[in-house]
PDB file of C-alpha atoms in Angstrom:
ATOM      1  CA  UNK A  20      52.968  29.671 -32.251  1.00 70.00           C
ATOM      2  CA  UNK A  21      51.994  26.036 -31.568  1.00 84.00           C
ATOM      3  CA  UNK A  22      53.898  23.159 -33.133  1.00 87.00           C
ATOM      4  CA  UNK A  23      51.261  21.209 -35.069  1.00 87.00           C
ATOM      5  CA  UNK A  24      53.398  18.209 -36.073  1.00 84.00           C
ATOM      6  CA  UNK A  25      52.605  15.286 -33.726  1.00 83.00           C
ATOM      7  CA  UNK A  26      55.972  14.850 -31.987  1.00 89.00           C
ATOM      8  CA  UNK A  27      56.783  11.452 -30.480  1.00 92.00           C
ATOM      9  CA  UNK A  28      58.359  12.243 -27.107  1.00 94.00           C
ATOM     10  CA  UNK A  29      59.834   9.804 -24.620  1.00 95.00           C
ATOM     11  CA  UNK A  30      59.932  11.340 -21.140  1.00 96.00           C
ATOM     12  CA  UNK A  31      62.310   9.786 -18.590  1.00 94.00           C
ATOM     13  CA  UNK A  32      61.342  11.120 -15.159  1.00 93.00           C
ATOM     14  CA  UNK A  33      60.895   9.428 -11.787  1.00 91.00           C
ATOM     15  CA  UNK A  34      59.096  12.275  -9.942  1.00 90.00           C
ATOM     16  CA  UNK A  35      55.334  12.072 -10.629  1.00 93.00           C
ATOM     17  CA  UNK A  36      54.739  15.784  -9.993  1.00 91.00           C
ATOM     18  CA  UNK A  37      57.500  16.696 -12.455  1.00 91.00           C
ATOM     19  CA  UNK A  38      55.956  14.351 -15.061  1.00 93.00           C
ATOM     20  CA  UNK A  39      52.650  16.220 -14.743  1.00 93.00           C
ATOM     21  CA  UNK A  40      54.341  19.644 -15.008  1.00 91.00           C
ATOM     22  CA  UNK A  41      56.540  18.668 -17.948  1.00 91.00           C
ATOM     23  CA  UNK A  42      53.623  17.111 -19.862  1.00 93.00           C
ATOM     24  CA  UNK A  43      51.478  20.211 -19.204  1.00 91.00           C
ATOM     25  CA  UNK A  44      54.269  22.403 -20.611  1.00 90.00           C
ATOM     26  CA  UNK A  45      54.755  20.179 -23.659  1.00 91.00           C
ATOM     27  CA  UNK A  46      51.023  20.500 -24.413  1.00 92.00           C
ATOM     28  CA  UNK A  47      51.415  24.298 -24.335  1.00 90.00           C
ATOM     29  CA  UNK A  48      53.990  24.084 -27.124  1.00 90.00           C
ATOM     30  CA  UNK A  49      53.002  20.981 -29.141  1.00 92.00           C
ATOM     31  CA  UNK A  50      49.425  20.539 -30.370  1.00 90.00           C
ATOM     32  CA  UNK A  51      49.310  16.722 -30.523  1.00 90.00           C
ATOM     33  CA  UNK A  52      52.321  15.163 -28.840  1.00 93.00           C
ATOM     34  CA  UNK A  53      52.544  11.393 -28.395  1.00 94.00           C
ATOM     35  CA  UNK A  54      54.202  11.057 -24.994  1.00 96.00           C
ATOM     36  CA  UNK A  55      55.517   7.849 -23.452  1.00 96.00           C
ATOM     37  CA  UNK A  56      56.731   8.090 -19.847  1.00 96.00           C
ATOM     38  CA  UNK A  57      59.254   5.814 -18.111  1.00 95.00           C
ATOM     39  CA  UNK A  58      60.742   6.322 -14.674  1.00 91.00           C
ATOM     40  CA  UNK A  59      64.085   4.512 -14.815  1.00 87.00           C
ATOM     41  CA  UNK A  60      66.862   3.450 -17.168  1.00 88.00           C
ATOM     42  CA  UNK A  61      65.903  -0.252 -17.660  1.00 87.00           C
ATOM     43  CA  UNK A  62      62.344   0.768 -18.667  1.00 89.00           C
ATOM     44  CA  UNK A  63      63.777   3.480 -20.916  1.00 91.00           C
ATOM     45  CA  UNK A  64      65.883   0.962 -22.818  1.00 86.00           C
ATOM     46  CA  UNK A  65      62.996  -1.350 -23.731  1.00 86.00           C
ATOM     47  CA  UNK A  66      60.488   1.423 -24.542  1.00 92.00           C
ATOM     48  CA  UNK A  67      63.049   3.421 -26.558  1.00 92.00           C
ATOM     49  CA  UNK A  68      63.806   0.521 -28.907  1.00 84.00           C
ATOM     50  CA  UNK A  69      60.130  -0.054 -29.726  1.00 87.00           C
ATOM     51  CA  UNK A  70      58.801   3.525 -29.595  1.00 88.00           C
ATOM     52  CA  UNK A  71      61.777   5.201 -31.354  1.00 81.00           C
ATOM     53  CA  UNK A  72      60.794   8.769 -30.439  1.00 91.00           C
ATOM     54  CA  UNK A  73      61.532  12.012 -32.271  1.00 89.00           C
ATOM     55  CA  UNK A  74      62.862  13.432 -29.022  1.00 91.00           C
ATOM     56  CA  UNK A  75      63.838  12.279 -25.540  1.00 93.00           C
ATOM     57  CA  UNK A  76      63.392  14.502 -22.517  1.00 92.00           C
ATOM     58  CA  UNK A  77      65.152  13.091 -19.485  1.00 90.00           C
ATOM     59  CA  UNK A  78      65.902  13.880 -15.885  1.00 87.00           C
ATOM     60  CA  UNK A  79      69.646  13.691 -15.261  1.00 82.00           C
ATOM     61  CA  UNK A  80      69.412  11.791 -11.964  1.00 81.00           C
ATOM     62  CA  UNK A  81      67.500   8.518 -12.170  1.00 84.00           C
ATOM     63  CA  UNK A  82      66.919   5.726  -9.626  1.00 85.00           C
ATOM     64  CA  UNK A  83      69.038   3.400 -11.780  1.00 86.00           C
ATOM     65  CA  UNK A  84      71.504   5.151 -14.046  1.00 83.00           C
ATOM     66  CA  UNK A  85      72.126   8.734 -15.091  1.00 82.00           C
ATOM     67  CA  UNK A  86      71.204  10.992 -17.963  1.00 82.00           C
ATOM     68  CA  UNK A  87      74.552  10.160 -19.554  1.00 85.00           C
ATOM     69  CA  UNK A  88      73.495   6.474 -19.658  1.00 89.00           C
ATOM     70  CA  UNK A  89      70.319   7.574 -21.462  1.00 90.00           C
ATOM     71  CA  UNK A  90      72.368   9.700 -23.875  1.00 88.00           C
ATOM     72  CA  UNK A  91      74.828   6.859 -24.534  1.00 89.00           C
ATOM     73  CA  UNK A  92      72.032   4.411 -25.386  1.00 90.00           C
ATOM     74  CA  UNK A  93      70.324   6.922 -27.710  1.00 90.00           C
ATOM     75  CA  UNK A  94      73.579   7.605 -29.563  1.00 87.00           C
ATOM     76  CA  UNK A  95      74.288   3.867 -29.923  1.00 88.00           C
ATOM     77  CA  UNK A  96      70.929   3.322 -31.638  1.00 85.00           C
ATOM     78  CA  UNK A  97      70.204   6.568 -33.500  1.00 83.00           C
ATOM     79  CA  UNK A  98      72.515   9.576 -33.232  1.00 82.00           C
ATOM     80  CA  UNK A  99      69.950  11.850 -34.839  1.00 82.00           C
ATOM     81  CA  UNK A 100      67.455  11.628 -31.946  1.00 87.00           C
ATOM     82  CA  UNK A 101      67.852  14.736 -29.774  1.00 88.00           C
ATOM     83  CA  UNK A 102      67.950  14.624 -25.975  1.00 88.00           C
ATOM     84  CA  UNK A 103      67.006  17.458 -23.661  1.00 87.00           C
ATOM     85  CA  UNK A 104      67.812  17.200 -19.972  1.00 83.00           C
ATOM     86  CA  UNK A 105      65.376  18.737 -17.492  1.00 81.00           C
ATOM     87  CA  UNK A 106      67.022  18.495 -14.133  1.00 75.00           C
ATOM     88  CA  UNK A 107      67.722  19.950 -10.743  1.00 73.00           C
ATOM     89  CA  UNK A 108      71.119  18.251 -10.624  1.00 59.00           C
ATOM     90  CA  UNK A 109      72.967  20.362 -13.188  1.00 52.00           C
ATOM     91  CA  UNK A 110      73.934  23.269 -10.954  1.00 58.00           C
ATOM     92  CA  UNK A 111      77.518  22.434 -11.804  1.00 57.00           C
ATOM     93  CA  UNK A 112      78.613  24.381 -14.929  1.00 60.00           C
ATOM     94  CA  UNK A 113      81.268  21.786 -15.743  1.00 62.00           C
ATOM     95  CA  UNK A 114      78.716  18.949 -15.714  1.00 63.00           C
ATOM     96  CA  UNK A 115      76.335  21.031 -17.825  1.00 61.00           C
ATOM     97  CA  UNK A 116      79.085  21.631 -20.393  1.00 62.00           C
ATOM     98  CA  UNK A 117      79.965  17.916 -20.361  1.00 65.00           C
ATOM     99  CA  UNK A 118      76.380  16.934 -21.249  1.00 65.00           C
ATOM    100  CA  UNK A 119      76.369  19.272 -24.239  1.00 63.00           C
ATOM    101  CA  UNK A 120      79.816  18.085 -25.378  1.00 62.00           C
ATOM    102  CA  UNK A 121      78.581  14.479 -24.999  1.00 67.00           C
ATOM    103  CA  UNK A 122      75.792  15.209 -27.460  1.00 68.00           C
ATOM    104  CA  UNK A 123      72.754  16.456 -25.532  1.00 71.00           C
ATOM    105  CA  UNK A 124      70.698  19.012 -27.456  1.00 71.00           C
ATOM    106  CA  UNK A 125      70.179  21.133 -24.378  1.00 66.00           C
ATOM    107  CA  UNK A 126      69.217  21.192 -20.751  1.00 71.00           C
ATOM    108  CA  UNK A 127      66.764  23.096 -18.619  1.00 73.00           C
ATOM    109  CA  UNK A 128      66.992  23.462 -14.860  1.00 73.00           C
ATOM    110  CA  UNK A 129      63.970  22.372 -12.835  1.00 75.00           C
ATOM    111  CA  UNK A 130      64.066  25.671 -10.997  1.00 75.00           C
ATOM    112  CA  UNK A 131      62.778  27.170 -14.287  1.00 73.00           C
ATOM    113  CA  UNK A 132      59.790  24.788 -14.342  1.00 76.00           C
ATOM    114  CA  UNK A 133      57.325  27.677 -14.013  1.00 77.00           C
ATOM    115  CA  UNK A 134      58.223  28.860 -17.518  1.00 78.00           C
ATOM    116  CA  UNK A 135      59.376  25.550 -18.950  1.00 81.00           C
ATOM    117  CA  UNK A 136      57.226  26.017 -22.074  1.00 82.00           C
ATOM    118  CA  UNK A 137      59.261  29.127 -23.000  1.00 83.00           C
ATOM    119  CA  UNK A 138      62.509  27.197 -22.515  1.00 79.00           C
ATOM    120  CA  UNK A 139      61.239  24.128 -24.420  1.00 82.00           C
ATOM    121  CA  UNK A 140      59.745  25.983 -27.380  1.00 85.00           C
ATOM    122  CA  UNK A 141      62.969  26.944 -29.229  1.00 83.00           C
ATOM    123  CA  UNK A 142      64.466  23.491 -28.615  1.00 81.00           C
ATOM    124  CA  UNK A 143      61.318  21.749 -29.887  1.00 83.00           C
ATOM    125  CA  UNK A 144      61.118  24.049 -32.927  1.00 85.00           C
ATOM    126  CA  UNK A 145      64.704  23.076 -33.800  1.00 82.00           C
ATOM    127  CA  UNK A 146      63.730  19.396 -33.486  1.00 81.00           C
ATOM    128  CA  UNK A 147      60.767  19.956 -35.836  1.00 84.00           C
ATOM    129  CA  UNK A 148      62.909  21.860 -38.344  1.00 81.00           C
ATOM    130  CA  UNK A 149      65.424  18.995 -38.420  1.00 78.00           C
ATOM    131  CA  UNK A 150      62.602  16.442 -38.725  1.00 76.00           C
ATOM    132  CA  UNK A 151      61.017  18.196 -41.699  1.00 76.00           C
ATOM    133  CA  UNK A 152      64.388  18.174 -43.463  1.00 72.00           C
ATOM    134  CA  UNK A 153      64.609  14.380 -43.191  1.00 70.00           C
ATOM    135  CA  UNK A 154      60.987  13.317 -42.740  1.00 69.00           C
ATOM    136  CA  UNK A 155      60.353  10.650 -45.367  1.00 70.00           C
ATOM    137  CA  UNK A 156      63.771   9.046 -44.999  1.00 73.00           C
ATOM    138  CA  UNK A 157      63.451   9.150 -41.205  1.00 69.00           C
ATOM    139  CA  UNK A 158      60.135   7.260 -41.257  1.00 76.00           C
ATOM    140  CA  UNK A 159      61.567   4.499 -43.474  1.00 77.00           C
ATOM    141  CA  UNK A 160      64.606   4.202 -41.214  1.00 78.00           C
ATOM    142  CA  UNK A 161      62.387   4.127 -38.090  1.00 77.00           C
ATOM    143  CA  UNK A 162      60.332   1.242 -39.517  1.00 81.00           C
ATOM    144  CA  UNK A 163      63.484  -0.619 -40.547  1.00 81.00           C
ATOM    145  CA  UNK A 164      65.032  -0.220 -37.096  1.00 80.00           C
ATOM    146  CA  UNK A 165      61.887  -1.413 -35.351  1.00 80.00           C
ATOM    147  CA  UNK A 166      61.829  -4.465 -37.649  1.00 80.00           C
ATOM    148  CA  UNK A 167      65.512  -5.149 -37.028  1.00 80.00           C
ATOM    149  CA  UNK A 168      65.073  -4.922 -33.241  1.00 79.00           C
ATOM    150  CA  UNK A 169      62.100  -7.279 -33.445  1.00 78.00           C
ATOM    151  CA  UNK A 170      64.132  -9.739 -35.532  1.00 81.00           C
ATOM    152  CA  UNK A 171      67.019  -9.529 -33.049  1.00 76.00           C
ATOM    153  CA  UNK A 172      64.581 -10.247 -30.229  1.00 74.00           C
ATOM    154  CA  UNK A 173      63.200 -13.228 -32.116  1.00 75.00           C
ATOM    155  CA  UNK A 174      66.690 -14.568 -32.857  1.00 76.00           C
ATOM    156  CA  UNK A 175      67.710 -14.153 -29.200  1.00 71.00           C
ATOM    157  CA  UNK A 176      64.668 -16.145 -28.097  1.00 70.00           C
ATOM    158  CA  UNK A 177      65.315 -19.024 -30.498  1.00 71.00           C
ATOM    159  CA  UNK A 178      66.787 -22.143 -28.969  1.00 67.00           C
ATOM    160  CA  UNK A 179      69.091 -23.603 -31.609  1.00 64.00           C
ATOM    161  CA  UNK A 180      69.277 -27.371 -31.236  1.00 70.00           C
ATOM    162  CA  UNK A 181      72.057 -28.125 -33.653  1.00 73.00           C
ATOM    163  CA  UNK A 182      75.227 -26.515 -34.950  1.00 77.00           C
ATOM    164  CA  UNK A 183      73.758 -25.737 -38.393  1.00 77.00           C
ATOM    165  CA  UNK A 184      70.865 -23.765 -36.822  1.00 78.00           C
ATOM    166  CA  UNK A 185      73.269 -21.867 -34.537  1.00 76.00           C
ATOM    167  CA  UNK A 186      75.500 -21.046 -37.528  1.00 79.00           C
ATOM    168  CA  UNK A 187      72.481 -19.824 -39.528  1.00 78.00           C
ATOM    169  CA  UNK A 188      71.322 -17.605 -36.647  1.00 78.00           C
ATOM    170  CA  UNK A 189      74.853 -16.170 -36.432  1.00 79.00           C
ATOM    171  CA  UNK A 190      74.862 -15.466 -40.209  1.00 80.00           C
ATOM    172  CA  UNK A 191      71.485 -13.697 -39.976  1.00 81.00           C
ATOM    173  CA  UNK A 192      72.743 -11.538 -37.085  1.00 77.00           C
ATOM    174  CA  UNK A 193      75.899 -10.635 -39.042  1.00 77.00           C
ATOM    175  CA  UNK A 194      73.802  -9.660 -42.078  1.00 76.00           C
ATOM    176  CA  UNK A 195      71.511  -7.564 -39.875  1.00 74.00           C
ATOM    177  CA  UNK A 196      74.558  -5.787 -38.452  1.00 71.00           C
ATOM    178  CA  UNK A 197      75.780  -4.998 -41.980  1.00 69.00           C
ATOM    179  CA  UNK A 198      72.295  -3.722 -42.891  1.00 64.00           C
ATOM    180  CA  UNK A 199      72.231  -1.571 -39.739  1.00 59.00           C
ATOM    181  CA  UNK A 200      75.670  -0.079 -40.506  1.00 58.00           C
ATOM    182  CA  UNK A 201      74.832   0.653 -44.170  1.00 56.00           C
ATOM    183  CA  UNK A 202      71.565   2.385 -43.208  1.00 54.00           C
ATOM    184  CA  UNK A 203      73.283   4.458 -40.550  1.00 53.00           C
ATOM    185  CA  UNK A 204      75.623   6.014 -43.104  1.00 51.00           C
TER     186      UNK A 204
END
């Protein structure tokens, strides 16, 4: 059965052929996915903060950084966003267990790429189930977080000429941090 909720998916993958295969498999499971693709950790960081996906699918080995870096950034911004690793690097059972203990929602080995849709389907259905449970609240929080990140960016770009302006910028940042913490609870 197809998932008919338009999932926002951020795909972190540096191999173009794997991007094509993964996207094809997502389309077999999700009717109208919105998929953003980045190929390294620095790009992931900037896109993630503005796109705020429902789900991240990431390779474990990246040109700059690892899947655990991706996981750490996700958890620092929004713990509720699930991460699925699709990788050839997790042959090591200990490393696989570590990713799950660290908070990944699951992982799929690239050697199973030929039936990736069957592996993805139960994980994506769980994501959708969790989304439906928190849908309205989640959308308000997403909009608030995007606004907060935009305000932070604006504050960072401001050149404060005098002490009073610098103090005011600091006060705004502190208030935003309080707002962020209260909304996270």
